[in-house]
Short mmCIF file of C-alpha atoms in Angstrom, two decimals:
data_model
loop_
_atom_site.label_atom_id
_atom_site.label_comp_id
_atom_site.label_asym_id
_atom_site.label_seq_id
_atom_site.Cartn_x
_atom_site.Cartn_y
_atom_site.Cartn_z
CA MET A 283 -2.33 21.65 13.39
CA ASP A 284 -4.15 25.12 13.52
CA GLU A 285 -6.06 26.96 10.60
CA TYR A 286 -5.42 30.44 9.74
CA ILE A 287 -7.02 33.05 7.86
CA LEU A 288 -5.27 35.40 5.86
CA ILE A 289 -7.01 38.34 4.82
CA PHE A 290 -6.07 40.89 1.95
CA ARG A 291 -6.60 44.33 3.01
CA HIS A 292 -6.20 46.90 0.46
CA GLU A 293 -5.18 50.24 0.85
CA ASP A 294 -8.17 51.78 -2.05
CA GLY A 295 -10.40 49.46 -3.39
CA GLN A 296 -11.73 51.50 -6.35
CA LYS A 297 -8.42 51.50 -7.87
CA VAL A 298 -9.26 50.69 -11.28
CA ALA A 299 -6.41 48.29 -13.02
CA SER A 300 -6.13 47.46 -16.52
CA PRO A 301 -7.78 44.19 -17.79
CA GLU A 302 -4.19 43.02 -18.66
CA GLN A 303 -2.87 44.03 -14.85
CA ILE A 304 -5.71 41.70 -13.58
CA GLN A 305 -5.25 39.26 -15.83
CA VAL A 306 -1.15 39.20 -14.57
CA TRP A 307 -2.83 39.65 -10.80
CA MET A 308 -5.43 36.65 -11.35
CA LYS A 309 -2.41 34.08 -12.58
CA HIS A 310 -0.12 35.07 -9.67
CA THR A 311 -2.83 34.65 -7.16
CA ARG A 312 -3.81 30.93 -9.04
CA ASP A 313 -0.42 29.87 -8.55
CA TRP A 314 0.15 31.29 -5.38
CA ILE A 315 -3.03 29.29 -4.31
CA GLY A 316 -1.55 26.17 -6.11
CA GLY A 317 1.39 26.62 -4.03
CA ILE A 318 -0.15 26.40 -0.64
CA ALA A 319 -1.98 23.32 -2.31
CA ALA A 320 0.61 21.63 -3.69
CA GLN A 321 2.10 21.36 0.20
CA ASN A 322 -1.82 20.08 1.19
CA LYS A 323 -2.03 23.00 3.16
CA PHE A 324 -4.64 24.97 1.61
CA VAL A 325 -8.48 24.89 3.36
CA GLY A 326 -10.14 27.37 1.36
CA GLY A 327 -10.95 30.76 -0.02
CA ASN A 328 -13.07 33.52 -1.70
CA GLY A 329 -13.00 36.87 -3.29
CA LEU A 330 -14.81 39.29 -1.98
CA PRO A 331 -16.39 41.94 -4.65
CA PHE A 332 -16.77 45.19 -4.24
CA GLU A 333 -19.46 45.66 -6.67
CA ASP A 334 -22.54 45.85 -4.79
CA SER A 335 -21.13 45.76 -1.35
CA LYS A 336 -22.79 47.68 1.45
CA VAL A 337 -21.74 48.47 4.90
CA VAL A 338 -24.67 48.70 7.63
CA GLY A 339 -24.09 51.57 10.39
CA HIS A 340 -25.02 51.59 14.45
CA LYS A 341 -29.37 52.02 13.81
CA GLY A 342 -29.46 50.45 10.62
CA VAL A 343 -27.79 53.41 8.41
CA VAL A 344 -26.78 51.52 5.60
CA THR A 345 -24.36 52.91 2.74
CA ASN A 346 -22.54 51.88 -0.26
CA GLY A 347 -19.58 50.94 0.77
CA PRO A 348 -16.86 50.49 2.33
CA PHE A 349 -15.39 52.97 -0.14
CA GLY A 350 -14.59 56.42 0.65
CA GLU A 351 -14.98 56.49 4.48
CA ILE A 352 -13.26 53.07 5.51
CA LYS A 353 -9.28 53.57 4.27
CA GLU A 354 -8.40 49.86 4.26
CA THR A 355 -10.95 47.63 2.47
CA ILE A 356 -11.19 43.79 2.24
CA GLY A 357 -10.61 41.81 -0.70
CA GLY A 358 -10.75 38.70 0.03
CA TYR A 359 -9.65 36.20 2.00
CA ILE A 360 -7.97 32.59 2.13
CA ILE A 361 -7.52 29.63 5.25
CA VAL A 362 -4.29 27.50 5.18
CA LYS A 363 -3.18 25.27 7.33
CA GLY A 364 -0.15 25.66 9.75
CA ASN A 365 1.92 24.38 12.41
CA SER A 366 2.59 27.42 14.13
CA VAL A 367 1.32 31.54 13.12
CA ASP A 368 5.27 32.06 11.49
CA GLU A 369 4.18 29.13 8.88
CA ALA A 370 1.00 31.08 7.80
CA VAL A 371 3.06 34.34 7.59
CA GLU A 372 5.62 32.97 5.17
CA PHE A 373 2.44 31.66 3.20
CA ALA A 374 1.27 35.18 3.52
CA LYS A 375 4.42 36.90 2.43
CA GLY A 376 3.98 35.45 -0.98
CA CYS A 377 0.65 36.90 -1.54
CA PRO A 378 0.40 38.92 -4.69
CA VAL A 379 -2.13 41.53 -2.89
CA LEU A 380 1.25 43.17 -1.50
CA GLN A 381 2.75 43.67 -4.88
CA GLY A 382 0.33 46.84 -4.15
CA ASP A 383 1.73 49.78 -2.23
CA GLY A 384 0.15 49.87 1.33
CA ASN A 385 -1.52 46.77 1.06
CA THR A 386 -1.33 44.26 3.72
CA VAL A 387 -2.09 40.48 4.41
CA GLU A 388 -3.17 39.86 8.28
CA VAL A 389 -3.00 36.60 9.35
CA ARG A 390 -5.53 35.02 12.03
CA ARG A 391 -5.58 32.05 14.05
CA ILE A 392 -9.05 30.30 13.45
CA ALA A 393 -10.80 29.16 16.67
CA LYS A 394 -11.08 25.46 16.82
CA GLY A 395 -14.00 25.59 19.23
CA ASP A 396 -13.42 22.58 21.20
CA GLY A 397 -13.59 24.87 24.19
CA VAL A 398 -10.01 25.32 24.97
CA HIS A 399 -9.60 28.50 23.13
CA MET B 82 -6.99 -23.11 -33.10
CA LYS B 83 -9.84 -20.85 -33.18
CA GLU B 84 -11.78 -22.12 -30.18
CA GLN B 85 -8.66 -21.49 -28.04
CA GLU B 86 -8.91 -17.73 -29.40
CA LEU B 87 -13.03 -17.44 -29.37
CA ILE B 88 -13.52 -19.13 -25.55
CA PRO B 89 -11.72 -16.76 -23.61
CA HIS B 90 -13.06 -14.53 -25.39
CA LEU B 91 -16.64 -15.10 -24.65
CA PHE B 92 -15.89 -16.16 -20.98
CA ARG B 93 -15.02 -12.72 -20.01
CA THR B 94 -17.63 -11.07 -21.52
CA GLU B 95 -20.48 -13.69 -21.33
CA PHE B 96 -19.11 -15.03 -17.63
CA THR B 97 -20.14 -11.31 -16.03
CA LYS B 98 -23.96 -11.36 -18.12
CA ILE B 99 -24.29 -14.89 -16.93
CA SER B 100 -23.13 -14.06 -13.40
CA ALA B 101 -24.89 -10.56 -13.08
CA VAL B 102 -28.11 -11.96 -14.29
CA LEU B 103 -28.35 -15.11 -11.99
CA CYS B 104 -26.89 -13.57 -9.57
CA LYS B 105 -29.70 -10.32 -9.34
CA LEU B 106 -32.38 -13.58 -10.05
CA PHE B 107 -31.19 -15.15 -6.61
CA GLY B 108 -29.97 -12.39 -4.54
CA ILE B 109 -26.69 -11.10 -3.68
CA GLU B 110 -26.09 -13.72 -0.48
CA HIS B 111 -25.81 -16.53 -3.19
CA ILE B 112 -23.54 -14.78 -5.23
CA GLU B 113 -21.43 -17.74 -5.57
CA ILE B 114 -24.00 -20.10 -6.51
CA ALA B 115 -23.98 -17.41 -9.84
CA GLU B 116 -20.74 -17.86 -10.61
CA ASP B 117 -20.74 -21.77 -9.75
CA ILE B 118 -23.15 -22.38 -12.64
CA ALA B 119 -21.56 -19.53 -14.82
CA SER B 120 -18.74 -21.61 -14.55
CA ASP B 121 -19.97 -24.94 -14.97
CA THR B 122 -21.78 -23.66 -18.16
CA PHE B 123 -18.35 -22.47 -19.57
CA LEU B 124 -16.88 -26.09 -18.73
CA LEU B 125 -19.45 -27.45 -20.79
CA ALA B 126 -18.63 -25.11 -23.56
CA PHE B 127 -15.45 -26.04 -23.70
CA GLU B 128 -15.25 -29.99 -23.33
CA THR B 129 -18.53 -30.20 -25.99
CA TRP B 130 -17.24 -27.46 -28.22
CA SER B 131 -13.65 -29.19 -28.12
CA PHE B 132 -14.51 -32.33 -29.78
CA LYS B 133 -18.23 -31.00 -31.76
CA GLY B 134 -16.55 -27.82 -33.16
CA ILE B 135 -18.31 -24.53 -32.48
CA PRO B 136 -22.19 -24.25 -32.50
CA ALA B 137 -23.53 -21.77 -35.24
CA ASN B 138 -24.54 -19.29 -32.38
CA PRO B 139 -21.99 -19.81 -29.33
CA VAL B 140 -23.41 -16.98 -27.07
CA ALA B 141 -27.21 -18.52 -27.61
CA TRP B 142 -25.66 -21.81 -27.09
CA LEU B 143 -24.73 -20.56 -23.48
CA TYR B 144 -27.47 -18.27 -22.77
CA THR B 145 -29.89 -22.01 -22.69
CA VAL B 146 -27.07 -23.95 -20.99
CA ALA B 147 -27.18 -20.97 -18.14
CA LYS B 148 -30.43 -21.42 -18.19
CA ASN B 149 -31.10 -25.09 -17.77
CA LYS B 150 -28.06 -25.20 -15.31
CA ALA B 151 -29.70 -22.52 -13.12
CA LYS B 152 -32.99 -24.06 -13.24
CA THR B 153 -32.55 -27.81 -12.40
CA TYR B 154 -30.11 -26.01 -9.09
CA ILE B 155 -33.21 -24.10 -7.99
CA LYS B 156 -35.66 -27.29 -8.36
CA ARG B 157 -33.07 -29.50 -6.65
CA SER B 158 -31.89 -26.96 -4.24
CA GLN B 159 -32.89 -27.28 -0.62
CA LEU B 160 -32.42 -23.64 -0.20
CA PHE B 161 -35.04 -23.44 -2.74
CA GLU B 162 -37.61 -23.77 0.17
CA GLY B 163 -36.14 -21.60 2.40
CA LYS B 164 -34.70 -18.34 0.48
CA ILE B 165 -35.06 -18.28 -3.05
CA THR B 166 -38.77 -19.24 -2.89
CA THR B 167 -39.17 -15.98 -0.54
CA ALA B 168 -37.32 -14.44 -3.19
CA LEU B 169 -39.24 -15.22 -5.82
CA LYS B 170 -42.35 -15.44 -4.32
CA ASN B 171 -43.65 -12.48 -5.73
CA SER B 172 -43.21 -13.67 -9.59
CA SER B 173 -46.11 -16.31 -8.26
CA THR B 174 -45.15 -18.43 -11.20
CA GLY B 175 -44.69 -21.92 -10.73
CA ILE B 176 -40.77 -23.48 -10.47
CA HIS B 177 -41.08 -24.24 -14.29
CA GLU B 178 -42.33 -21.35 -15.42
CA ILE B 179 -39.64 -19.59 -14.14
CA GLU B 180 -38.17 -17.12 -16.49
CA ILE B 181 -34.21 -16.16 -16.86
CA ASP B 182 -34.28 -13.13 -18.45
CA LEU B 183 -30.88 -12.66 -20.52
CA SER B 184 -32.28 -10.21 -22.98
CA ASP B 185 -30.13 -6.93 -24.06
CA LYS B 186 -31.68 -5.03 -21.30
CA ASN B 187 -31.46 -7.25 -18.73
CA ILE B 188 -28.06 -8.22 -18.92
CA THR B 189 -26.93 -3.97 -18.76
CA ASP B 190 -29.50 -3.99 -15.67
CA SER B 191 -28.12 -6.34 -13.89
CA GLN B 192 -24.45 -5.45 -14.64
CA LEU B 193 -25.04 -2.05 -13.62
CA GLN B 194 -27.12 -2.89 -10.30
CA MET B 195 -24.30 -5.42 -9.90
CA LEU B 196 -21.86 -2.36 -10.30
CA PHE B 197 -23.56 -0.50 -7.13
CA ALA B 198 -23.98 -3.20 -4.70
CA VAL B 199 -20.56 -4.14 -5.65
CA CYS B 200 -19.20 -1.08 -4.82
CA HIS B 201 -21.00 -0.24 -1.87
CA PRO B 202 -19.66 1.63 0.80
CA SER B 203 -19.55 -0.94 3.16
CA ILE B 204 -16.69 -2.84 1.34
CA SER B 205 -13.00 -1.45 1.05
CA ALA B 206 -11.92 0.08 -2.37
CA GLU B 207 -9.10 -2.84 -2.97
CA ALA B 208 -11.58 -5.21 -2.00
CA GLN B 209 -14.53 -3.16 -4.43
CA ILE B 210 -11.96 -3.57 -7.36
CA GLY B 211 -11.63 -7.28 -7.05
CA LEU B 212 -14.90 -7.95 -6.55
CA ALA B 213 -15.36 -5.98 -9.46
CA LEU B 214 -12.65 -7.74 -11.50
CA ARG B 215 -14.03 -10.60 -10.79
CA ILE B 216 -17.96 -10.57 -11.51
CA LEU B 217 -18.48 -7.57 -13.47
CA CYS B 218 -14.86 -8.00 -15.68
CA GLY B 219 -15.23 -12.28 -15.57
CA PHE B 220 -11.22 -12.30 -14.41
CA GLY B 221 -10.04 -15.34 -12.89
CA ILE B 222 -7.92 -15.36 -9.28
CA ASN B 223 -4.52 -15.70 -11.15
CA GLU B 224 -4.88 -12.74 -13.27
CA ILE B 225 -6.50 -10.62 -10.31
CA ALA B 226 -3.77 -11.59 -8.29
CA ASP B 227 -1.21 -10.92 -11.00
CA ALA B 228 -2.80 -7.33 -11.59
CA PHE B 229 -2.03 -6.56 -7.73
CA LEU B 230 1.26 -8.29 -7.63
CA THR B 231 -0.02 -10.65 -5.15
CA ASN B 232 -0.79 -14.41 -4.74
CA LYS B 233 -3.92 -16.10 -5.04
CA GLU B 234 -4.20 -16.76 -1.55
CA THR B 235 -4.44 -13.07 -0.67
CA ILE B 236 -7.21 -12.00 -3.53
CA ASN B 237 -9.48 -15.37 -2.75
CA LYS B 238 -9.51 -13.89 1.09
CA ARG B 239 -9.81 -10.57 -0.20
CA LEU B 240 -12.75 -12.01 -2.39
CA PHE B 241 -14.28 -13.87 0.11
CA ARG B 242 -14.26 -11.18 3.18
CA ALA B 243 -15.70 -8.65 0.36
CA LYS B 244 -18.53 -11.36 -0.28
CA GLU B 245 -19.34 -11.99 3.21
CA LYS B 246 -19.76 -8.14 4.22
CA LEU B 247 -22.05 -8.17 0.98
CA ARG B 248 -24.06 -10.70 2.69
CA GLU B 249 -24.09 -9.12 6.31
CA GLU B 250 -25.47 -5.76 4.57
CA LYS B 251 -28.00 -7.32 2.72
CA VAL B 252 -26.88 -5.12 0.09
CA PRO B 253 -29.94 -5.10 -2.54
CA ILE B 254 -29.13 -5.79 -6.02
CA GLU B 255 -31.26 -2.98 -7.75
CA PHE B 256 -31.21 0.79 -8.38
CA PRO B 257 -30.50 3.34 -5.56
CA ASN B 258 -33.33 6.10 -5.72
CA GLU B 259 -31.94 8.99 -7.73
CA ASP B 260 -30.45 10.94 -4.67
CA GLU B 261 -28.90 8.03 -3.71
CA ILE B 262 -27.63 7.00 -7.25
CA ILE B 263 -25.58 10.34 -7.15
CA LYS B 264 -24.34 10.47 -3.77
CA ARG B 265 -23.74 6.10 -4.60
CA LEU B 266 -21.54 7.12 -8.09
CA ASP B 267 -18.81 8.96 -6.32
CA THR B 268 -17.71 5.50 -4.83
CA ILE B 269 -18.37 3.56 -8.31
CA LEU B 270 -16.07 6.69 -10.06
CA THR B 271 -13.43 5.95 -7.50
CA THR B 272 -13.20 2.19 -8.41
CA LEU B 273 -13.41 2.50 -12.13
CA TYR B 274 -10.89 5.02 -11.75
CA LEU B 275 -8.84 3.10 -9.65
CA LEU B 276 -9.09 -0.14 -11.76
CA PHE B 277 -8.57 1.57 -15.09
CA ASN B 278 -4.99 2.93 -12.67
CA GLU B 279 -4.36 -0.77 -11.30
CA GLY B 280 -4.06 -1.82 -15.38
CA TYR B 281 -2.65 1.57 -16.91
CA TYR B 282 -0.14 1.69 -14.31
CA SER B 283 0.43 -1.85 -13.30
CA GLU B 284 4.15 -3.47 -13.02
CA SER B 285 2.95 -6.51 -14.10
CA GLN B 286 4.28 -8.04 -17.12
CA ASP B 287 1.38 -8.90 -18.78
CA ALA B 288 0.79 -6.54 -21.56
CA ILE B 289 -2.60 -8.33 -22.88
CA LEU B 290 -4.18 -8.36 -19.00
CA ARG B 291 -3.00 -4.42 -18.55
CA ASN B 292 -4.74 -3.59 -21.57
CA ASP B 293 -7.50 -5.92 -20.80
CA LEU B 294 -8.08 -4.45 -17.44
CA CYS B 295 -7.92 -0.81 -18.82
CA LEU B 296 -10.68 -2.06 -21.47
CA GLU B 297 -12.89 -3.30 -18.06
CA ALA B 298 -12.70 0.11 -16.59
CA MET B 299 -13.20 1.86 -19.83
CA ARG B 300 -16.34 -0.61 -20.64
CA LEU B 301 -18.48 -0.64 -17.00
CA THR B 302 -18.21 3.45 -16.92
CA TYR B 303 -19.63 2.86 -20.42
CA LEU B 304 -22.69 1.23 -19.17
CA LEU B 305 -22.88 4.34 -17.04
CA VAL B 306 -22.55 6.81 -19.53
CA GLU B 307 -25.49 4.60 -21.71
CA ASN B 308 -28.21 4.66 -19.00
CA LYS B 309 -30.20 7.54 -18.78
CA TYR B 310 -29.88 7.36 -14.76
CA THR B 311 -26.73 7.58 -14.46
CA ASN B 312 -25.10 9.32 -17.53
CA HIS B 313 -23.83 12.23 -15.42
CA PRO B 314 -21.21 14.97 -16.32
CA ASN B 315 -18.82 12.71 -13.95
CA VAL B 316 -19.01 10.23 -15.61
CA ASN B 317 -18.19 11.22 -18.76
CA ALA B 318 -15.82 13.01 -17.39
CA LEU B 319 -14.30 10.20 -16.33
CA LEU B 320 -14.47 8.27 -19.48
CA SER B 321 -12.93 10.96 -21.61
CA LEU B 322 -10.11 10.96 -19.35
CA MET B 323 -9.55 7.27 -19.47
CA CYS B 324 -9.91 8.13 -23.39
CA PHE B 325 -7.14 10.05 -23.36
CA HIS B 326 -4.51 7.50 -21.08
CA SER B 327 -5.26 5.05 -23.46
CA SER B 328 -4.87 6.93 -26.48
CA ARG B 329 -0.96 6.11 -25.43
CA PHE B 330 -0.86 2.71 -24.02
CA GLU B 331 0.82 1.62 -27.48
CA ALA B 332 3.14 4.86 -27.22
CA ARG B 333 4.41 4.04 -23.68
CA LYS B 334 6.24 1.00 -23.76
CA ASN B 335 9.25 -0.35 -26.53
CA ASP B 336 9.10 -3.20 -27.51
CA ASN B 337 11.73 -4.64 -24.40
CA GLY B 338 8.43 -4.04 -22.34
CA GLU B 339 10.12 -0.41 -20.74
CA ILE B 340 8.50 2.46 -19.87
CA VAL B 341 8.59 5.49 -22.62
CA LEU B 342 8.75 8.64 -21.25
CA TYR B 343 6.09 11.07 -21.92
CA GLN B 344 8.73 13.17 -24.13
CA ASP B 345 10.24 10.61 -25.77
CA GLN B 346 7.01 8.78 -27.11
CA ASP B 347 6.52 8.38 -30.50
CA GLU B 348 3.09 10.73 -31.50
CA THR B 349 2.21 8.50 -34.17
CA ARG B 350 1.60 5.40 -32.48
CA TRP B 351 -0.99 7.92 -30.05
CA ASN B 352 -4.68 6.36 -30.83
CA GLU B 353 -6.28 9.55 -32.68
CA GLU B 354 -9.91 7.63 -32.36
CA LEU B 355 -9.52 7.78 -29.02
CA ILE B 356 -8.27 11.01 -28.50
CA ALA B 357 -11.54 11.94 -30.72
CA LYS B 358 -13.40 10.17 -28.13
CA GLY B 359 -12.50 11.72 -25.58
CA VAL B 360 -12.90 15.33 -26.90
CA TYR B 361 -16.09 14.03 -27.48
CA PHE B 362 -17.01 12.76 -23.67
CA LEU B 363 -15.50 15.63 -22.15
CA HIS B 364 -17.68 18.32 -24.60
CA GLU B 365 -20.60 15.99 -22.97
CA ALA B 366 -19.02 16.15 -19.11
CA SER B 367 -18.93 20.30 -19.76
CA GLN B 368 -22.99 19.90 -20.22
CA GLY B 369 -23.61 20.34 -16.66
CA GLY B 370 -22.49 23.06 -14.05
CA LYS B 371 -19.92 21.23 -11.53
CA ILE B 372 -16.30 20.34 -12.10
CA SER B 373 -15.27 17.37 -10.61
CA LYS B 374 -11.36 16.20 -10.25
CA TYR B 375 -12.50 14.24 -13.39
CA HIS B 376 -13.03 17.25 -15.21
CA VAL B 377 -9.87 18.97 -14.52
CA GLU B 378 -7.81 15.61 -14.72
CA ALA B 379 -9.73 15.23 -18.19
CA TYR B 380 -8.86 18.62 -19.33
CA ILE B 381 -4.79 18.06 -18.09
CA ALA B 382 -4.62 14.66 -20.10
CA TYR B 383 -6.49 16.81 -23.36
CA TRP B 384 -3.93 19.22 -23.25
CA HIS B 385 -1.12 16.30 -23.24
CA THR B 386 -2.38 14.84 -26.08
CA ILE B 387 -0.88 17.93 -27.94
CA LYS B 388 2.86 17.10 -28.42
CA THR B 389 3.99 20.78 -29.32
CA ASP B 390 5.28 22.31 -26.60
CA SER B 391 3.80 25.81 -26.05
CA ALA B 392 3.90 28.72 -23.49
CA GLU B 393 -0.31 28.19 -23.51
CA LYS B 394 -0.40 24.49 -23.26
CA TRP B 395 2.03 24.66 -19.94
CA GLU B 396 0.24 27.57 -18.63
CA SER B 397 -3.13 25.73 -19.06
CA ILE B 398 -1.78 22.65 -17.77
CA LEU B 399 -0.22 24.50 -14.58
CA GLN B 400 -3.56 26.47 -13.63
CA LEU B 401 -5.48 23.15 -13.78
CA TYR B 402 -2.91 21.55 -11.30
CA ASN B 403 -3.60 24.65 -9.11
CA HIS B 404 -7.08 23.43 -9.41
CA LEU B 405 -7.11 19.88 -8.99
CA LEU B 406 -5.11 20.47 -6.04
CA GLN B 407 -7.83 22.87 -4.26
CA ILE B 408 -10.25 19.92 -5.36
CA GLU B 409 -7.71 17.20 -3.88
CA TYR B 410 -4.85 17.30 -2.37
CA SER B 411 -2.16 14.13 -4.17
CA PRO B 412 1.73 13.79 -4.01
CA ILE B 413 1.77 13.19 -7.23
CA ALA B 414 -0.55 16.35 -8.05
CA ALA B 415 1.88 18.04 -6.00
CA LEU B 416 4.66 16.95 -8.12
CA ASN B 417 3.25 17.39 -11.53
CA ARG B 418 2.16 21.03 -10.58
CA THR B 419 5.58 22.42 -10.08
CA TYR B 420 6.58 20.08 -13.20
CA ALA B 421 4.05 22.52 -15.15
CA LEU B 422 5.38 25.55 -13.02
CA SER B 423 9.39 24.96 -14.17
CA LYS B 424 7.90 24.76 -17.92
CA ALA B 425 5.28 28.07 -17.52
CA ASN B 426 7.23 30.13 -14.83
CA GLY B 427 10.80 29.11 -15.69
CA ASN B 428 13.04 26.19 -13.13
CA ALA B 429 14.17 28.73 -11.10
CA VAL B 430 10.57 29.79 -9.14
CA ALA B 431 9.68 25.81 -9.45
CA ILE B 432 12.63 24.61 -7.20
CA THR B 433 11.98 27.25 -4.33
CA GLU B 434 8.75 25.67 -5.16
CA ALA B 435 9.57 22.16 -5.33
CA GLU B 436 12.08 22.14 -2.04
CA LYS B 437 8.97 23.18 -0.19
CA LEU B 438 7.00 20.48 -0.86
CA ASN B 439 9.10 18.21 1.28
CA LEU B 440 8.37 14.64 -0.31
CA THR B 441 11.05 12.94 1.11
CA ASP B 442 10.34 9.79 0.47
CA ASN B 443 9.16 9.70 -2.87
CA HIS B 444 11.29 8.77 -5.56
CA PHE B 445 9.63 10.97 -7.75
CA TYR B 446 9.90 14.21 -5.56
CA TYR B 447 13.82 13.91 -5.96
CA THR B 448 13.61 12.67 -9.51
CA LEU B 449 11.96 15.98 -10.18
CA LEU B 450 14.22 17.95 -8.19
CA GLY B 451 17.05 16.17 -10.16
CA GLU B 452 15.21 17.22 -13.66
CA LEU B 453 14.81 20.91 -12.19
CA HIS B 454 18.78 21.18 -11.58
CA LYS B 455 20.02 19.57 -15.14
CA ASP B 456 22.05 21.46 -17.38
CA THR B 457 22.57 24.55 -14.42
CA ASP B 458 23.88 22.19 -11.72
CA ASN B 459 24.23 18.59 -13.68
CA ASP B 460 25.82 17.77 -9.71
CA LYS B 461 22.93 18.48 -7.78
CA ALA B 462 20.81 16.93 -9.85
CA LYS B 463 23.20 13.68 -10.36
CA GLN B 464 22.70 13.51 -6.12
CA HIS B 465 19.23 13.81 -6.19
CA PHE B 466 18.75 11.19 -9.44
CA GLU B 467 21.13 9.25 -6.71
CA LYS B 468 18.27 9.62 -3.90
CA ALA B 469 15.83 8.93 -6.06
CA LEU B 470 17.37 5.90 -7.01
CA LEU B 471 17.68 4.54 -3.24
CA LEU B 472 13.99 5.11 -2.80
CA ALA B 473 12.51 3.49 -5.89
CA LYS B 474 10.35 0.35 -5.38
CA THR B 475 10.36 -1.26 -8.82
CA ASN B 476 13.06 -2.32 -11.39
CA THR B 477 10.73 0.14 -14.29
CA ASP B 478 11.66 3.05 -12.29
CA ARG B 479 15.49 2.35 -11.51
CA GLN B 480 15.65 1.80 -14.70
CA THR B 481 14.64 5.17 -15.92
CA ILE B 482 16.98 7.30 -13.19
CA ARG B 483 19.74 5.44 -14.13
CA LYS B 484 19.01 6.51 -17.60
CA LYS B 485 19.42 9.91 -16.56
CA ILE B 486 22.23 9.48 -14.52
CA ASP B 487 23.61 8.06 -17.19
CA GLN B 488 22.50 10.99 -19.68
CA LEU B 489 24.00 13.15 -17.39
CA SER B 490 27.30 11.88 -17.67
CA THR B 491 27.37 11.80 -20.94
CA THR B 492 26.83 15.85 -21.59
#
């Protein structure tokens, strides 16, 4: 079985939602993760707060970001177990981030470090 | 009549104390000698008290006899010249001054140190529970066999191998240092948790035995809470969980010994005192920053002490199961999570999620699917319940499932 990382890409990370809406998203996310964990396929994951985030560029140029210049920002990730990329894709389809128009979830297999990959 | 009631009670509590103290004195390699001396003490008590009546202070009587027997053993034993002399040489006292310390403090310390020794990582979990039951809880081989639904020979073999292992590994009877305590506590808590579950979920017909198993697990956990080195938040969380669960002990079985499901229980038979204790230890458990699986399970158990259904209750339970599954997956947690999901988010969502679990060798899986289809599609519900019936392993489970099928046909 392989591990896959599901990376949440937000079209606009600055969009401010109401506390009520955030609470709803939080429940959806927790239920989504709980559903994967209930299948014994959850490995780990984290949210990546936008607050205090920086982008370090060529020659060490540091900017506050990644807002403005970059269209898509990464809001978080989870790592799942799967027999195939298709299974990981099925998990990704349930990701609440996709409720936002333009948001995407990128699915990538994690290299095993066994010299084969 | 009084003697017959008194001796088993004393045997349980005092046997464990005497054998722990003697075992600590002699070293783990002589664990059987400690047990034998403790057993002999009770045999003599039985023989003497049956005819002469119970002494004014039975405990003091037992300690005096145990001390004398231990001293006699040390004097007579050839081992004395070898292993035990070396072990005792630091005391620099002669044979006659050997002090066998049966003070409360030394008893508690010895029992805790024995708990660490018995729950040594080199021994299998099953054997740890067996040893804990024998040495720390004073259960007889018959009782242990009954609790595990197996025979005496199996238990004897298991205990024998475990004791061999303790000898081979030269497991010391002492408090590990503080870093080590934290690591070793996890194993101890797992054993105590299993010990409790052994009583709580045992199929044994002996209700008193089942109750005693749970009480012993709680007593040992309480010993850890009482000691400043082992009074960690996860220990309090486990004790809280045990209190909540055991508060339903009376209500879980009807007069015929059949399991009464949670939703059918008479909550006036829930033990309020134990619920209050559970809340107290849960509060104590919340002092640290770390959340163990025992914390999460204790919170789930807490919500179950509130009988009235509410959106808040099931939403909380659902989120706790979501969390628990991330800490540690288990099929039963996955099934319970899906049940909570049906209560919080509706049956349709829960059915989709349940089908993904694919626990097709588990009768609870089909029982859950049956429950979720009930009322909307009774034919499907029946099919699932029938599959569950084929997979169920115990009579209690089969009885419960048959009842569910019968209820379908009448509605």
